[in-house]
Short mmCIF file of C-alpha atoms in Angstrom, two decimals:
data_model
loop_
_atom_site.label_atom_id
_atom_site.label_comp_id
_atom_site.label_asym_id
_atom_site.label_seq_id
_atom_site.Cartn_x
_atom_site.Cartn_y
_atom_site.Cartn_z
CA MET G 166 61.59 34.08 33.52
CA THR G 167 60.69 30.47 32.87
CA PRO G 168 60.76 28.22 35.97
CA PRO G 169 62.58 24.91 35.58
CA SER G 170 60.59 21.94 34.35
CA ALA G 171 59.49 19.17 36.70
CA ARG G 172 62.15 16.86 35.26
CA SER G 173 64.96 19.39 35.61
CA TRP G 174 63.76 20.08 39.17
CA THR G 175 64.02 16.38 40.05
CA VAL G 176 67.45 15.99 38.45
CA ARG G 177 68.71 19.13 40.18
CA ASP G 178 67.46 18.00 43.60
CA ALA G 179 68.92 14.53 43.18
CA ALA G 180 72.30 15.90 42.10
CA ARG G 181 72.49 18.45 44.90
CA THR G 182 71.46 16.02 47.66
CA SER G 183 73.83 13.34 46.34
CA LEU G 184 76.78 15.72 46.31
CA GLU G 185 76.02 17.03 49.78
CA SER G 186 75.58 13.50 51.17
CA ALA G 187 78.81 12.30 49.55
CA ALA G 188 80.73 15.27 50.95
CA ALA G 189 79.20 14.83 54.41
CA GLY G 190 79.90 11.09 54.55
CA GLY G 191 83.48 11.36 53.26
CA ALA G 192 84.40 14.30 55.49
CA THR G 193 82.94 12.57 58.54
CA TRP G 194 84.97 9.43 57.93
CA LEU G 195 88.15 11.51 57.55
CA VAL G 196 87.52 13.40 60.80
CA MET G 197 86.72 10.23 62.76
CA THR G 198 89.74 8.30 61.49
CA ARG G 199 92.19 11.20 61.86
CA LEU G 200 91.09 11.75 65.46
CA ALA G 201 90.92 7.99 66.12
CA LEU G 202 87.39 8.28 67.46
CA PRO G 203 85.22 5.17 67.84
CA HIS G 204 81.78 4.57 66.36
CA GLU G 205 82.49 5.83 62.82
CA SER G 206 79.23 4.29 61.62
CA TRP G 207 77.20 6.35 64.09
CA ALA G 208 78.92 9.51 62.90
CA ILE G 209 78.49 8.77 59.18
CA ILE G 210 74.84 7.80 59.59
CA SER G 211 74.25 11.04 61.52
CA ALA G 212 75.91 13.08 58.77
CA LEU G 213 73.78 11.46 56.06
CA TYR G 214 70.63 11.63 58.17
CA VAL G 215 70.65 15.42 58.60
CA VAL G 216 71.19 16.37 54.93
CA SER G 217 67.90 17.81 53.67
CA GLN G 218 66.52 19.55 50.57
CA SER G 219 67.45 23.00 51.89
CA THR G 220 69.91 24.58 54.31
CA ASP G 221 67.01 25.48 56.62
CA GLY G 222 65.76 21.90 56.58
CA THR G 223 69.26 20.57 57.31
CA TRP G 224 69.64 23.01 60.19
CA ARG G 225 66.33 21.91 61.72
CA SER G 226 67.19 18.26 61.19
CA ALA G 227 70.59 18.71 62.84
CA ILE G 228 69.12 20.42 65.89
CA ALA G 229 66.46 17.72 66.20
CA ARG G 230 69.08 14.97 65.78
CA VAL G 231 71.25 16.31 68.59
CA ALA G 232 68.28 17.02 70.86
CA GLY G 233 66.80 13.57 70.27
CA THR G 234 70.15 11.90 70.92
CA LEU G 235 70.69 13.76 74.18
CA ALA G 236 67.15 13.11 75.37
CA GLY G 237 67.29 9.43 74.39
CA THR G 238 70.68 9.04 76.07
CA ALA G 239 69.28 10.54 79.26
CA ILE G 240 66.30 8.15 79.15
CA GLY G 241 68.58 5.16 78.59
CA ALA G 242 70.95 6.23 81.38
CA ALA G 243 68.01 6.67 83.74
CA SER G 244 66.82 3.14 82.96
CA VAL G 245 70.30 1.76 83.73
CA TRP G 246 70.41 3.66 86.99
CA LEU G 247 66.93 2.49 88.06
CA LEU G 248 67.12 -1.11 86.81
CA GLY G 249 70.76 -2.13 86.77
CA GLY G 250 71.83 -5.75 86.32
CA GLU G 251 71.65 -8.37 83.59
CA ASP G 252 68.44 -9.92 84.93
CA THR G 253 66.48 -6.75 84.24
CA THR G 254 67.86 -6.02 80.77
CA ALA G 255 64.66 -6.91 78.93
CA LEU G 256 62.52 -4.78 81.25
CA ARG G 257 65.03 -1.94 81.10
CA VAL G 258 65.08 -1.90 77.29
CA ALA G 259 61.28 -2.07 77.12
CA LEU G 260 60.83 0.83 79.53
CA ALA G 261 63.48 2.94 77.80
CA ALA G 262 61.88 2.34 74.39
CA LEU G 263 58.43 3.11 75.82
CA ALA G 264 59.56 6.40 77.37
CA ALA G 265 61.46 7.46 74.23
CA SER G 266 58.49 6.61 72.00
CA ALA G 267 56.21 8.69 74.22
CA MET G 268 58.69 11.56 73.87
CA THR G 269 58.56 11.40 70.06
CA SER G 270 54.77 11.66 70.17
CA PHE G 271 55.29 15.24 71.31
CA ARG G 272 58.57 15.83 69.44
CA PRO G 273 58.46 13.84 66.17
CA GLY G 274 61.79 15.29 65.06
CA TRP G 275 63.49 13.67 68.04
CA ARG G 276 62.69 10.14 66.87
CA PHE G 277 66.38 9.11 66.80
CA GLY G 278 66.18 9.31 70.58
CA ILE G 279 64.48 5.91 70.56
CA VAL G 280 67.63 4.33 69.10
CA ALA G 281 69.90 6.12 71.56
CA ALA G 282 67.74 5.18 74.55
CA THR G 283 67.58 1.51 73.54
CA ILE G 284 71.32 1.19 72.89
CA VAL G 285 72.24 2.81 76.21
CA ALA G 286 69.71 0.65 78.07
CA LEU G 287 71.43 -2.49 76.72
CA GLU G 288 74.71 -1.61 78.45
CA GLN G 289 75.56 -1.36 82.12
CA GLY G 290 77.77 0.43 84.60
CA GLU G 291 81.02 2.03 83.44
CA VAL G 292 80.68 0.39 80.02
CA ALA G 293 77.38 2.20 79.55
CA ALA G 294 78.84 5.55 80.64
CA GLY G 295 81.91 5.29 78.40
CA GLY G 296 80.02 3.98 75.38
CA THR G 297 77.34 6.63 75.75
CA LEU G 298 79.83 9.50 75.70
CA ASP G 299 81.62 8.03 72.66
CA ARG G 300 78.38 7.69 70.74
CA VAL G 301 77.20 11.18 71.64
CA LEU G 302 80.52 12.58 70.43
CA ALA G 303 80.28 10.59 67.18
CA ILE G 304 76.76 11.87 66.57
CA LEU G 305 77.85 15.44 67.22
CA VAL G 306 80.77 15.10 64.79
CA GLY G 307 78.53 13.59 62.08
CA THR G 308 75.77 16.14 62.58
CA THR G 309 78.20 19.07 62.43
CA THR G 310 79.86 17.72 59.30
CA GLY G 311 76.50 17.16 57.59
CA LEU G 312 75.46 20.71 58.47
CA LEU G 313 78.67 22.16 57.06
CA ALA G 314 78.27 20.13 53.86
CA ALA G 315 74.74 21.50 53.37
CA PHE G 316 75.96 25.09 53.70
CA LEU G 317 79.17 24.69 51.68
CA VAL G 318 78.24 22.26 48.87
CA TRP G 319 75.58 23.67 46.52
CA PRO G 320 73.48 25.36 49.24
CA GLU G 321 69.84 26.29 48.70
CA SER G 322 67.77 28.11 51.29
CA ALA G 323 64.19 27.10 52.03
CA VAL G 324 63.05 30.61 51.02
CA ARG G 325 64.57 30.25 47.57
CA ARG G 326 63.26 26.70 47.20
CA ALA G 327 59.73 27.74 48.20
CA ARG G 328 59.74 30.68 45.78
CA ARG G 329 60.98 28.48 42.95
CA ALA G 330 58.19 25.97 43.62
CA ILE G 331 55.62 28.79 43.80
CA ALA G 332 56.85 30.10 40.44
CA GLN G 333 56.40 26.65 38.93
CA ALA G 334 52.94 26.32 40.47
CA LEU G 335 51.96 29.71 39.01
CA ARG G 336 52.99 28.44 35.60
CA SER G 337 50.72 25.41 36.11
CA CYS G 338 47.90 27.79 37.11
CA ASN G 339 48.49 29.66 33.88
CA GLU G 340 48.33 26.42 31.89
CA LEU G 341 45.09 25.34 33.60
CA LEU G 342 43.41 28.72 33.03
CA ASP G 343 44.54 28.70 29.42
CA ALA G 344 43.24 25.15 28.86
CA GLY G 345 39.96 25.87 30.66
CA LEU G 346 39.21 28.97 28.61
CA ASP G 347 40.23 27.09 25.46
CA ILE G 348 37.54 24.53 26.30
CA ALA G 349 35.05 27.33 26.96
CA MET G 350 35.71 28.59 23.43
CA GLY G 351 35.13 25.16 21.91
CA ALA G 352 38.57 23.53 21.93
CA HIS G 353 39.60 20.28 23.61
CA GLY G 354 42.39 19.75 26.11
CA GLU G 355 43.96 17.23 28.52
CA LEU G 356 44.29 18.57 32.05
CA ALA G 357 45.41 15.55 34.11
CA ASP G 358 49.13 16.27 33.69
CA ILE G 359 48.62 19.89 34.71
CA HIS G 360 46.81 18.81 37.88
CA ARG G 361 49.57 16.37 38.82
CA ARG G 362 52.30 18.95 38.28
CA PHE G 363 50.55 21.56 40.38
CA LEU G 364 49.93 19.18 43.29
CA ARG G 365 53.61 18.21 43.34
CA GLN G 366 54.78 21.82 43.10
CA ALA G 367 52.39 22.96 45.84
CA ALA G 368 53.59 20.15 48.13
CA ILE G 369 57.23 21.19 47.59
CA ALA G 370 56.37 24.85 48.24
CA ARG G 371 54.40 23.99 51.39
CA ALA G 372 57.22 21.83 52.81
CA ALA G 373 59.90 24.40 51.99
CA ALA G 374 57.87 27.29 53.41
CA GLY G 375 57.28 25.36 56.63
CA SER G 376 61.01 24.76 57.13
CA VAL G 377 62.06 28.43 56.80
CA ARG G 378 63.85 29.46 59.99
CA ARG G 379 62.82 33.11 60.09
CA GLY G 380 59.32 33.44 61.48
CA GLY G 381 58.23 36.43 59.38
CA GLN G 382 59.37 34.89 56.10
CA ARG G 383 57.87 31.53 57.05
CA GLN G 384 54.46 33.04 57.76
CA ALA G 385 54.47 35.13 54.57
CA LEU G 386 55.43 32.16 52.40
CA CYS G 387 52.89 29.85 54.06
CA ARG G 388 50.16 32.44 53.43
CA GLN G 389 51.33 32.71 49.82
CA VAL G 390 51.06 28.92 49.37
CA GLU G 391 47.57 28.94 50.92
CA THR G 392 46.46 31.73 48.58
CA LEU G 393 47.99 29.89 45.64
CA GLU G 394 45.95 26.80 46.50
CA ARG G 395 42.75 28.87 46.72
CA LEU G 396 43.57 30.33 43.31
CA TRP G 397 43.99 26.79 41.97
CA HIS G 398 40.58 25.77 43.32
CA MET G 399 38.96 28.69 41.52
CA LEU G 400 40.70 27.69 38.29
CA ILE G 401 39.33 24.17 38.72
CA VAL G 402 35.83 25.68 38.99
CA ILE G 403 36.46 27.56 35.72
CA ASP G 404 37.63 24.32 34.14
CA ARG G 405 34.49 22.48 35.26
CA LEU G 406 32.21 25.26 34.00
CA ALA G 407 33.95 25.60 30.65
CA THR G 408 31.79 23.00 28.92
CA GLN G 409 28.46 24.45 30.07
CA ASP G 410 25.83 25.94 27.80
CA TRP G 411 25.70 29.56 28.91
CA GLY G 412 22.14 30.12 27.68
CA LEU G 413 22.91 33.38 25.89
CA ALA G 414 21.30 34.91 22.85
CA ALA G 415 23.47 35.38 19.78
CA GLU G 416 24.44 38.97 20.58
CA ARG G 417 25.46 38.15 24.15
CA SER G 418 27.25 35.02 23.01
CA GLU G 419 29.33 37.13 20.64
CA GLN G 420 30.19 39.48 23.49
CA LEU G 421 31.30 36.52 25.65
CA SER G 422 33.41 35.18 22.78
CA ARG G 423 35.08 38.57 22.56
CA VAL G 424 35.71 38.98 26.30
CA LEU G 425 37.00 35.48 27.11
CA PRO G 426 40.16 35.79 24.97
CA ALA G 427 40.89 39.12 26.66
CA VAL G 428 40.50 37.50 30.10
CA ARG G 429 42.76 34.69 28.99
CA ARG G 430 45.44 37.06 27.72
CA GLN G 431 45.33 39.43 30.71
CA ALA G 432 45.30 36.65 33.33
CA ALA G 433 48.18 34.90 31.57
CA GLN G 434 50.18 38.13 31.61
CA ALA G 435 49.50 38.66 35.31
CA LEU G 436 50.57 35.10 36.15
CA ASP G 437 53.70 35.47 34.01
CA ASP G 438 54.58 38.73 35.78
CA MET G 439 54.29 37.05 39.18
CA GLN G 440 56.79 34.39 38.11
CA ASP G 441 59.32 37.04 37.12
CA PRO G 442 61.21 38.69 40.04
CA SER G 443 62.00 41.71 37.84
CA LYS G 444 58.27 42.55 37.58
CA THR G 445 57.08 44.32 40.72
CA ALA G 446 53.44 45.12 39.90
CA PRO G 447 51.35 42.96 37.55
CA ASP G 448 48.62 44.89 35.73
CA LEU G 449 45.32 43.57 37.11
CA ASP G 450 43.08 46.55 36.32
CA ALA G 451 42.44 45.49 32.71
CA LEU G 452 41.63 41.97 33.91
CA ASP G 453 39.17 43.36 36.47
CA HIS G 454 37.44 45.33 33.69
CA SER G 455 37.11 42.24 31.46
CA VAL G 456 35.81 40.11 34.32
CA GLU G 457 33.23 42.81 35.13
CA GLU G 458 31.96 42.54 31.54
CA ILE G 459 31.37 38.81 32.06
CA ALA G 460 29.64 39.57 35.37
CA ARG G 461 27.29 41.96 33.56
CA LEU G 462 26.49 39.25 31.01
CA ALA G 463 25.78 36.85 33.87
CA ARG G 464 23.43 39.37 35.49
CA GLY G 465 21.61 39.69 32.17
CA ASP G 466 22.15 43.45 31.86
CA GLY G 467 20.34 44.40 28.69
CA GLY G 468 18.54 41.05 28.34
CA GLY G 469 19.20 38.59 25.58
CA ARG G 470 18.90 35.10 27.11
CA GLU G 471 17.73 32.01 25.28
CA ASP G 472 15.76 29.13 26.75
CA GLY G 473 17.54 25.80 27.20
CA GLY G 474 20.84 27.09 28.57
CA ASP G 475 22.04 27.32 32.16
CA PRO G 476 22.26 30.99 33.22
CA SER G 477 23.57 29.99 36.65
CA ALA G 478 26.65 28.46 35.00
CA LEU G 479 27.68 31.84 33.57
CA GLY G 480 27.09 33.40 36.98
CA ALA G 481 29.33 30.78 38.55
CA LEU G 482 31.98 31.49 35.92
CA ALA G 483 31.80 35.20 36.70
CA PHE G 484 32.13 34.47 40.43
CA ALA G 485 35.14 32.20 39.85
CA LEU G 486 36.83 34.86 37.72
CA VAL G 487 36.17 37.55 40.32
CA GLU G 488 37.68 35.32 43.01
CA THR G 489 40.63 34.58 40.70
CA CYS G 490 41.32 38.32 40.42
CA LYS G 491 41.08 38.66 44.19
CA HIS G 492 43.57 35.84 44.80
CA LEU G 493 45.96 37.29 42.22
CA ARG G 494 45.89 40.59 44.11
CA GLU G 495 46.47 38.77 47.40
CA LEU G 496 49.45 36.93 45.92
CA HIS G 497 50.88 40.22 44.69
CA ALA G 498 50.43 41.80 48.14
CA LEU G 499 52.29 38.90 49.76
CA ARG G 500 55.35 39.32 47.54
CA THR G 501 57.38 41.33 50.05
CA PRO G 502 60.22 43.31 48.47
CA GLY G 503 63.69 42.24 49.56
CA GLU G 504 62.97 38.56 50.14
CA ASP G 505 64.94 35.91 48.28
CA ARG G 506 63.39 35.08 44.93
CA PRO G 507 64.43 32.59 42.28
CA ARG G 508 66.68 34.33 39.80
CA ALA G 509 66.41 33.99 36.07
CA GLY G 510 69.49 31.80 35.91
CA GLY G 511 68.07 29.34 38.44
CA GLY G 512 70.84 30.27 40.91
CA SER G 513 70.64 29.39 44.55
CA GLY G 514 72.16 30.54 47.74
CA ALA G 515 72.03 30.08 51.45
CA ASP G 516 69.53 31.97 53.48
#
C-alpha cells in the first residue's frame, strides 16, 4: 500500500471539510427558516464552528460548544441578576467577561462561553431571559446540524486519520533511512524535504490520536506516535553519522560496505510492511542479524582498524541501528489487531 502524497492529503482534507461545512451551513439555514426561529447567524456560525478534520474532533467540538455556551449563559445571567440596570452595564460586561475568561483557562474548549456571557450581560430583565433562550436554541440547532453533517457527509474517524498519517510518516522514515545509508555509501542526497514532510505528518497523527474518543484506542495511538518520533530521532542520528570516517581497515571496510545495503533493504521492507494493513508481522530477525554484524565491526572483533578514522562514530551508528530495530518492534507490538487502519483504496469511515 502506498499512502497518499502530502499534496493529495491536503486536497482531500480541503474538499472534505468544505463539503461538510457547506452541508452544515445550508441545512442549518433551512431548519431555522422553516421553523421560523430567530438568530439564524448564531446557528450557522455554530454549525460551521464545530466541523473538524474528523468525526471524533467534530463530536468533541460540539460538546465543548454546547457546554461553553451554557456555562457562559449562566455567567451572563448571574451578572444581570447581581448588577441589573443600565448604569452598571459596563461593570456587568467586564465582570462577565472576566469570569468567562477565567473559566476558559481551565476549559480551553469552552472559549465560546466568553461570547455568550458578554452578549447576555449586555441585556436586561425579560429581554435578557427571552434573548438568551433563543440564542441557546439557535446554538443547539447549529451544533446538532454540524455534527450530523460530519457523520453523514464524507466521514472520517480520528482513528483512521491517525493511522493514515502514521503510514505516511513511516514512508518518510523509510526515505530518510534510505537517503542516510546512501550517503554512508558515498552518494549525495537532499533531506530537508523529507524532514518537513515527517514533521507535518507527525503533527497530524498526534492531533488525530489525541482526539480519538475511545480511551484505549487513544492511548495506543498516542504511544505509537511517540514511538514513531523516537524512531525518527534515531534515523536522524544515522543521517548525521553517515558522512563520518569509520576508521576501518580495508577488510573491515569491505564488510561494512556489504552489510549496509542489507540493512537498508531489510529496514525498508520492515517499514513498508508496517504501512500495509494486510501485513501482520514484518520480518525483523534478518535486520537484527545484519545490525549485529555492524555492532561487531564497531567493537573491533577480529581487529583491523586504521589510524585517522573515528571508531566511536561506527559505534554510534551501531547503537542507532540497534535502537531503530527496537523501535520497529515496539511499533509492531502497538499495532493492535482489529483497530481501524487505512485501506489500500484510501477509503474512510466513521469510528
